[in-house]
Amino acid sequence: MRQRFVRNNVIIARHKLEKRWQDSQAIDDFTKGPFDVWIERIDPCDEDDKRVQLKCSHYNPNKKFEPQVWNGFVNLTRALDDTWWIRAPFSIRSNNQWKQNAIVLTAQRNGCSGARNVLPPDLRRFTTKRGTPCSFKEGVSYFRNTSVKFEFPKFPQLPYGHYRVELEAGQQDEKKAEYCFKTIGHVIPKV
């Protein structure tokens, strides 16, 4: 009798654990998946750096399918090529604070090619074409009512949330970044 009671409790406990596992998988599947991105703001990391002046249109839930509109300019004072490194740590907003390094993308070598491979198609026009040596040309790139649709084919799923990204780029022999931009954006479910 005692052995049957213990066996029934083990079966019940196992059933509860399996149920909890299935519930957690359902929550996990709900918090990541196909996504859309909209950018809240783009600023230079240093307030004295005037090389980035961009304003982004606000997200309108009634017009989900319209791309975001950018106005402003980006001034590259030095050309960026494959001799540069790139680092992009993503912090996610959770419990009213930023959780550092939720996702970290790095390219120790071939920074330009790494960036070109993950850039949304609307921003690839600022680099050289595939099959040629990669470079972001020195100079000023203007955005005047430029529509930007963020699609990242290399990332089929991302966790939904409110992100802060500090994109840094520098030459391989230098530890200090030449360029640094802060971006705050949102990853939301694709509709």
PDB file of C-alpha atoms in Angstrom:
ATOM      1  CA  MET A   1       0.000   0.000   0.000  1.00  0.00           C
ATOM      2  CA  ARG A   2       2.796   2.427   0.969  1.00  0.00           C
ATOM      3  CA  GLN A   3       4.729   1.654  -2.242  1.00  0.00           C
ATOM      4  CA  ARG A   4       1.670   2.366  -4.399  1.00  0.00           C
ATOM      5  CA  PHE A   5       1.136   5.696  -2.599  1.00  0.00           C
ATOM      6  CA  VAL A   6       4.758   6.757  -3.235  1.00  0.00           C
ATOM      7  CA  ARG A   7       4.549   5.697  -6.879  1.00  0.00           C
ATOM      8  CA  ASN A   8       1.335   7.734  -7.366  1.00  0.00           C
ATOM      9  CA  ASN A   9       2.990  10.797  -5.784  1.00  0.00           C
ATOM     10  CA  VAL A  10       5.992  10.424  -8.085  1.00  0.00           C
ATOM     11  CA  ILE A  11       3.693  10.200 -11.108  1.00  0.00           C
ATOM     12  CA  ILE A  12       1.741  13.275  -9.960  1.00  0.00           C
ATOM     13  CA  ALA A  13       4.964  15.231  -9.306  1.00  0.00           C
ATOM     14  CA  ARG A  14       6.332  14.256 -12.718  1.00  0.00           C
ATOM     15  CA  HIS A  15       3.069  15.310 -14.372  1.00  0.00           C
ATOM     16  CA  LYS A  16       3.231  18.704 -12.608  1.00  0.00           C
ATOM     17  CA  LEU A  17       6.847  19.223 -13.708  1.00  0.00           C
ATOM     18  CA  GLU A  18       5.984  18.333 -17.307  1.00  0.00           C
ATOM     19  CA  LYS A  19       3.030  20.734 -17.203  1.00  0.00           C
ATOM     20  CA  ARG A  20       5.231  23.509 -15.776  1.00  0.00           C
ATOM     21  CA  TRP A  21       7.831  22.840 -18.503  1.00  0.00           C
ATOM     22  CA  GLN A  22       5.167  23.055 -21.232  1.00  0.00           C
ATOM     23  CA  ASP A  23       3.823  26.295 -19.727  1.00  0.00           C
ATOM     24  CA  SER A  24       7.311  27.824 -19.612  1.00  0.00           C
ATOM     25  CA  GLN A  25       7.903  26.825 -23.250  1.00  0.00           C
ATOM     26  CA  ALA A  26       4.646  28.551 -24.221  1.00  0.00           C
ATOM     27  CA  ILE A  27       5.746  31.730 -22.439  1.00  0.00           C
ATOM     28  CA  ASP A  28       9.190  31.518 -24.047  1.00  0.00           C
ATOM     29  CA  ASP A  29       7.643  31.100 -27.504  1.00  0.00           C
ATOM     30  CA  PHE A  30       5.413  34.114 -26.835  1.00  0.00           C
ATOM     31  CA  THR A  31       8.326  36.399 -25.893  1.00  0.00           C
ATOM     32  CA  LYS A  32      10.390  35.907 -29.036  1.00  0.00           C
ATOM     33  CA  GLY A  33       9.731  35.318 -32.684  1.00  0.00           C
ATOM     34  CA  PRO A  34       9.362  37.158 -35.980  1.00  0.00           C
ATOM     35  CA  PHE A  35       9.731  40.831 -35.204  1.00  0.00           C
ATOM     36  CA  ASP A  36       9.581  44.430 -36.320  1.00  0.00           C
ATOM     37  CA  VAL A  37      11.968  47.089 -35.038  1.00  0.00           C
ATOM     38  CA  TRP A  38      11.338  50.771 -34.524  1.00  0.00           C
ATOM     39  CA  ILE A  39      13.968  53.217 -33.342  1.00  0.00           C
ATOM     40  CA  GLU A  40      13.124  55.755 -30.667  1.00  0.00           C
ATOM     41  CA  ARG A  41      16.329  57.808 -30.866  1.00  0.00           C
ATOM     42  CA  ILE A  42      19.902  57.822 -32.188  1.00  0.00           C
ATOM     43  CA  ASP A  43      22.556  59.917 -30.430  1.00  0.00           C
ATOM     44  CA  PRO A  44      26.353  60.073 -30.271  1.00  0.00           C
ATOM     45  CA  CYS A  45      27.826  58.501 -27.108  1.00  0.00           C
ATOM     46  CA  ASP A  46      29.703  61.729 -26.345  1.00  0.00           C
ATOM     47  CA  GLU A  47      27.538  64.859 -26.109  1.00  0.00           C
ATOM     48  CA  ASP A  48      30.286  66.947 -27.749  1.00  0.00           C
ATOM     49  CA  ASP A  49      30.364  64.697 -30.826  1.00  0.00           C
ATOM     50  CA  LYS A  50      28.267  66.402 -33.516  1.00  0.00           C
ATOM     51  CA  ARG A  51      28.761  63.781 -36.239  1.00  0.00           C
ATOM     52  CA  VAL A  52      25.292  62.280 -35.769  1.00  0.00           C
ATOM     53  CA  GLN A  53      22.080  64.302 -35.877  1.00  0.00           C
ATOM     54  CA  LEU A  54      19.118  62.032 -36.597  1.00  0.00           C
ATOM     55  CA  LYS A  55      15.442  62.318 -35.753  1.00  0.00           C
ATOM     56  CA  CYS A  56      13.189  59.300 -36.190  1.00  0.00           C
ATOM     57  CA  SER A  57       9.426  59.323 -36.643  1.00  0.00           C
ATOM     58  CA  HIS A  58       7.329  57.942 -33.812  1.00  0.00           C
ATOM     59  CA  TYR A  59       5.747  54.507 -33.957  1.00  0.00           C
ATOM     60  CA  ASN A  60       2.057  54.642 -34.827  1.00  0.00           C
ATOM     61  CA  PRO A  61       0.220  51.403 -33.937  1.00  0.00           C
ATOM     62  CA  ASN A  62      -2.569  52.380 -36.361  1.00  0.00           C
ATOM     63  CA  LYS A  63      -0.057  52.406 -39.241  1.00  0.00           C
ATOM     64  CA  LYS A  64       2.011  49.330 -38.393  1.00  0.00           C
ATOM     65  CA  PHE A  65       3.067  48.618 -41.961  1.00  0.00           C
ATOM     66  CA  GLU A  66       4.509  52.044 -42.757  1.00  0.00           C
ATOM     67  CA  PRO A  67       8.300  52.270 -42.536  1.00  0.00           C
ATOM     68  CA  GLN A  68       9.916  54.689 -40.135  1.00  0.00           C
ATOM     69  CA  VAL A  69      11.015  58.084 -41.501  1.00  0.00           C
ATOM     70  CA  TRP A  70      14.452  59.533 -40.672  1.00  0.00           C
ATOM     71  CA  ASN A  71      15.665  63.129 -40.976  1.00  0.00           C
ATOM     72  CA  GLY A  72      19.171  64.405 -40.297  1.00  0.00           C
ATOM     73  CA  PHE A  73      22.725  63.436 -41.168  1.00  0.00           C
ATOM     74  CA  VAL A  74      25.628  61.151 -40.288  1.00  0.00           C
ATOM     75  CA  ASN A  75      29.140  62.496 -40.832  1.00  0.00           C
ATOM     76  CA  LEU A  76      31.892  59.895 -41.211  1.00  0.00           C
ATOM     77  CA  THR A  77      35.175  61.739 -40.747  1.00  0.00           C
ATOM     78  CA  ARG A  78      37.183  58.604 -41.621  1.00  0.00           C
ATOM     79  CA  ALA A  79      36.271  55.852 -44.069  1.00  0.00           C
ATOM     80  CA  LEU A  80      35.397  52.544 -42.430  1.00  0.00           C
ATOM     81  CA  ASP A  81      36.620  49.316 -44.058  1.00  0.00           C
ATOM     82  CA  ASP A  82      37.524  45.729 -43.166  1.00  0.00           C
ATOM     83  CA  THR A  83      40.543  46.832 -41.115  1.00  0.00           C
ATOM     84  CA  TRP A  84      38.112  48.078 -38.452  1.00  0.00           C
ATOM     85  CA  TRP A  85      36.451  46.268 -35.538  1.00  0.00           C
ATOM     86  CA  ILE A  86      32.828  46.705 -34.508  1.00  0.00           C
ATOM     87  CA  ARG A  87      31.171  46.007 -31.166  1.00  0.00           C
ATOM     88  CA  ALA A  88      27.454  46.341 -30.398  1.00  0.00           C
ATOM     89  CA  PRO A  89      26.329  45.395 -26.864  1.00  0.00           C
ATOM     90  CA  PHE A  90      22.534  45.330 -26.468  1.00  0.00           C
ATOM     91  CA  SER A  91      21.015  46.148 -23.071  1.00  0.00           C
ATOM     92  CA  ILE A  92      17.371  45.205 -22.475  1.00  0.00           C
ATOM     93  CA  ARG A  93      14.943  47.092 -20.249  1.00  0.00           C
ATOM     94  CA  SER A  94      13.598  44.882 -17.471  1.00  0.00           C
ATOM     95  CA  ASN A  95      12.286  45.605 -13.957  1.00  0.00           C
ATOM     96  CA  ASN A  96      12.707  49.342 -14.535  1.00  0.00           C
ATOM     97  CA  GLN A  97      16.443  49.111 -15.250  1.00  0.00           C
ATOM     98  CA  TRP A  98      18.810  48.257 -18.086  1.00  0.00           C
ATOM     99  CA  LYS A  99      20.218  44.705 -18.078  1.00  0.00           C
ATOM    100  CA  GLN A 100      23.676  44.983 -19.631  1.00  0.00           C
ATOM    101  CA  ASN A 101      24.942  42.730 -22.438  1.00  0.00           C
ATOM    102  CA  ALA A 102      21.687  40.895 -23.177  1.00  0.00           C
ATOM    103  CA  ILE A 103      23.058  40.387 -26.704  1.00  0.00           C
ATOM    104  CA  VAL A 104      26.576  41.286 -27.848  1.00  0.00           C
ATOM    105  CA  LEU A 105      27.525  41.408 -31.525  1.00  0.00           C
ATOM    106  CA  THR A 106      31.228  41.753 -32.316  1.00  0.00           C
ATOM    107  CA  ALA A 107      33.444  41.674 -35.365  1.00  0.00           C
ATOM    108  CA  GLN A 108      37.108  41.767 -34.346  1.00  0.00           C
ATOM    109  CA  ARG A 109      38.194  41.792 -37.987  1.00  0.00           C
ATOM    110  CA  ASN A 110      36.240  42.597 -41.120  1.00  0.00           C
ATOM    111  CA  GLY A 111      34.013  45.049 -39.266  1.00  0.00           C
ATOM    112  CA  CYS A 112      32.685  46.606 -42.442  1.00  0.00           C
ATOM    113  CA  SER A 113      31.696  43.259 -43.994  1.00  0.00           C
ATOM    114  CA  GLY A 114      30.127  42.159 -40.707  1.00  0.00           C
ATOM    115  CA  ALA A 115      28.038  45.327 -40.563  1.00  0.00           C
ATOM    116  CA  ARG A 116      27.098  45.120 -44.248  1.00  0.00           C
ATOM    117  CA  ASN A 117      25.844  41.538 -43.784  1.00  0.00           C
ATOM    118  CA  VAL A 118      23.391  42.463 -41.009  1.00  0.00           C
ATOM    119  CA  LEU A 119      22.333  45.944 -42.151  1.00  0.00           C
ATOM    120  CA  PRO A 120      18.709  46.387 -43.197  1.00  0.00           C
ATOM    121  CA  PRO A 121      18.370  46.625 -46.999  1.00  0.00           C
ATOM    122  CA  ASP A 122      17.358  50.312 -46.801  1.00  0.00           C
ATOM    123  CA  LEU A 123      20.723  51.200 -45.206  1.00  0.00           C
ATOM    124  CA  ARG A 124      22.945  49.070 -47.457  1.00  0.00           C
ATOM    125  CA  ARG A 125      23.145  51.882 -50.001  1.00  0.00           C
ATOM    126  CA  PHE A 126      25.731  53.562 -47.764  1.00  0.00           C
ATOM    127  CA  THR A 127      28.215  50.710 -48.287  1.00  0.00           C
ATOM    128  CA  THR A 128      29.873  49.261 -51.361  1.00  0.00           C
ATOM    129  CA  LYS A 129      28.155  46.383 -53.164  1.00  0.00           C
ATOM    130  CA  ARG A 130      28.743  42.747 -52.273  1.00  0.00           C
ATOM    131  CA  GLY A 131      31.615  41.122 -54.125  1.00  0.00           C
ATOM    132  CA  THR A 132      33.736  44.274 -53.828  1.00  0.00           C
ATOM    133  CA  PRO A 133      35.979  45.324 -50.923  1.00  0.00           C
ATOM    134  CA  CYS A 134      33.692  46.687 -48.216  1.00  0.00           C
ATOM    135  CA  SER A 135      33.795  50.314 -47.126  1.00  0.00           C
ATOM    136  CA  PHE A 136      31.599  53.018 -45.683  1.00  0.00           C
ATOM    137  CA  LYS A 137      32.801  56.106 -47.514  1.00  0.00           C
ATOM    138  CA  GLU A 138      34.071  59.169 -45.698  1.00  0.00           C
ATOM    139  CA  GLY A 139      31.662  62.101 -45.899  1.00  0.00           C
ATOM    140  CA  VAL A 140      28.211  63.245 -44.900  1.00  0.00           C
ATOM    141  CA  SER A 141      25.143  61.071 -45.534  1.00  0.00           C
ATOM    142  CA  TYR A 142      21.891  63.012 -45.456  1.00  0.00           C
ATOM    143  CA  PHE A 143      18.493  61.610 -44.539  1.00  0.00           C
ATOM    144  CA  ARG A 144      15.604  63.765 -45.786  1.00  0.00           C
ATOM    145  CA  ASN A 145      12.290  62.038 -45.157  1.00  0.00           C
ATOM    146  CA  THR A 146      14.095  58.754 -45.769  1.00  0.00           C
ATOM    147  CA  SER A 147      11.925  55.668 -45.226  1.00  0.00           C
ATOM    148  CA  VAL A 148      13.754  52.950 -43.316  1.00  0.00           C
ATOM    149  CA  LYS A 149      12.204  49.498 -42.886  1.00  0.00           C
ATOM    150  CA  PHE A 150      14.168  47.396 -40.429  1.00  0.00           C
ATOM    151  CA  GLU A 151      14.440  43.826 -41.668  1.00  0.00           C
ATOM    152  CA  PHE A 152      17.219  41.562 -40.468  1.00  0.00           C
ATOM    153  CA  PRO A 153      17.257  38.325 -42.499  1.00  0.00           C
ATOM    154  CA  LYS A 154      20.234  36.982 -40.498  1.00  0.00           C
ATOM    155  CA  PHE A 155      18.133  37.125 -37.314  1.00  0.00           C
ATOM    156  CA  PRO A 156      14.845  35.236 -37.815  1.00  0.00           C
ATOM    157  CA  GLN A 157      13.858  35.673 -34.146  1.00  0.00           C
ATOM    158  CA  LEU A 158      14.711  38.134 -31.391  1.00  0.00           C
ATOM    159  CA  PRO A 159      13.334  38.465 -27.861  1.00  0.00           C
ATOM    160  CA  TYR A 160      10.707  41.218 -27.788  1.00  0.00           C
ATOM    161  CA  GLY A 161      11.526  44.214 -25.649  1.00  0.00           C
ATOM    162  CA  HIS A 162      12.961  47.699 -25.199  1.00  0.00           C
ATOM    163  CA  TYR A 163      16.664  47.798 -26.146  1.00  0.00           C
ATOM    164  CA  ARG A 164      19.596  50.181 -25.843  1.00  0.00           C
ATOM    165  CA  VAL A 165      22.549  49.613 -28.194  1.00  0.00           C
ATOM    166  CA  GLU A 166      25.961  51.289 -28.095  1.00  0.00           C
ATOM    167  CA  LEU A 167      27.520  50.727 -31.499  1.00  0.00           C
ATOM    168  CA  GLU A 168      31.291  51.261 -31.410  1.00  0.00           C
ATOM    169  CA  ALA A 169      33.798  51.055 -34.265  1.00  0.00           C
ATOM    170  CA  GLY A 170      37.554  51.526 -34.316  1.00  0.00           C
ATOM    171  CA  GLN A 171      40.688  50.550 -36.203  1.00  0.00           C
ATOM    172  CA  GLN A 172      42.230  47.189 -35.296  1.00  0.00           C
ATOM    173  CA  ASP A 173      45.398  48.634 -33.796  1.00  0.00           C
ATOM    174  CA  GLU A 174      43.417  51.034 -31.563  1.00  0.00           C
ATOM    175  CA  LYS A 175      41.512  50.001 -28.441  1.00  0.00           C
ATOM    176  CA  LYS A 176      39.525  53.243 -28.279  1.00  0.00           C
ATOM    177  CA  ALA A 177      36.517  53.550 -30.580  1.00  0.00           C
ATOM    178  CA  GLU A 178      36.610  56.171 -33.326  1.00  0.00           C
ATOM    179  CA  TYR A 179      32.813  56.123 -33.696  1.00  0.00           C
ATOM    180  CA  CYS A 180      30.217  55.515 -31.002  1.00  0.00           C
ATOM    181  CA  PHE A 181      26.446  55.829 -31.413  1.00  0.00           C
ATOM    182  CA  LYS A 182      23.706  55.147 -28.852  1.00  0.00           C
ATOM    183  CA  THR A 183      20.389  53.860 -30.087  1.00  0.00           C
ATOM    184  CA  ILE A 184      17.213  53.154 -28.170  1.00  0.00           C
ATOM    185  CA  GLY A 185      14.661  50.993 -29.926  1.00  0.00           C
ATOM    186  CA  HIS A 186      11.894  48.454 -29.563  1.00  0.00           C
ATOM    187  CA  VAL A 187      11.532  44.918 -30.876  1.00  0.00           C
ATOM    188  CA  ILE A 188       7.836  44.111 -31.278  1.00  0.00           C
ATOM    189  CA  PRO A 189       5.952  41.124 -32.739  1.00  0.00           C
ATOM    190  CA  LYS A 190       5.580  41.180 -36.526  1.00  0.00           C
ATOM    191  CA  VAL A 191       1.977  41.638 -37.581  1.00  0.00           C
TER     192      VAL A 191
END
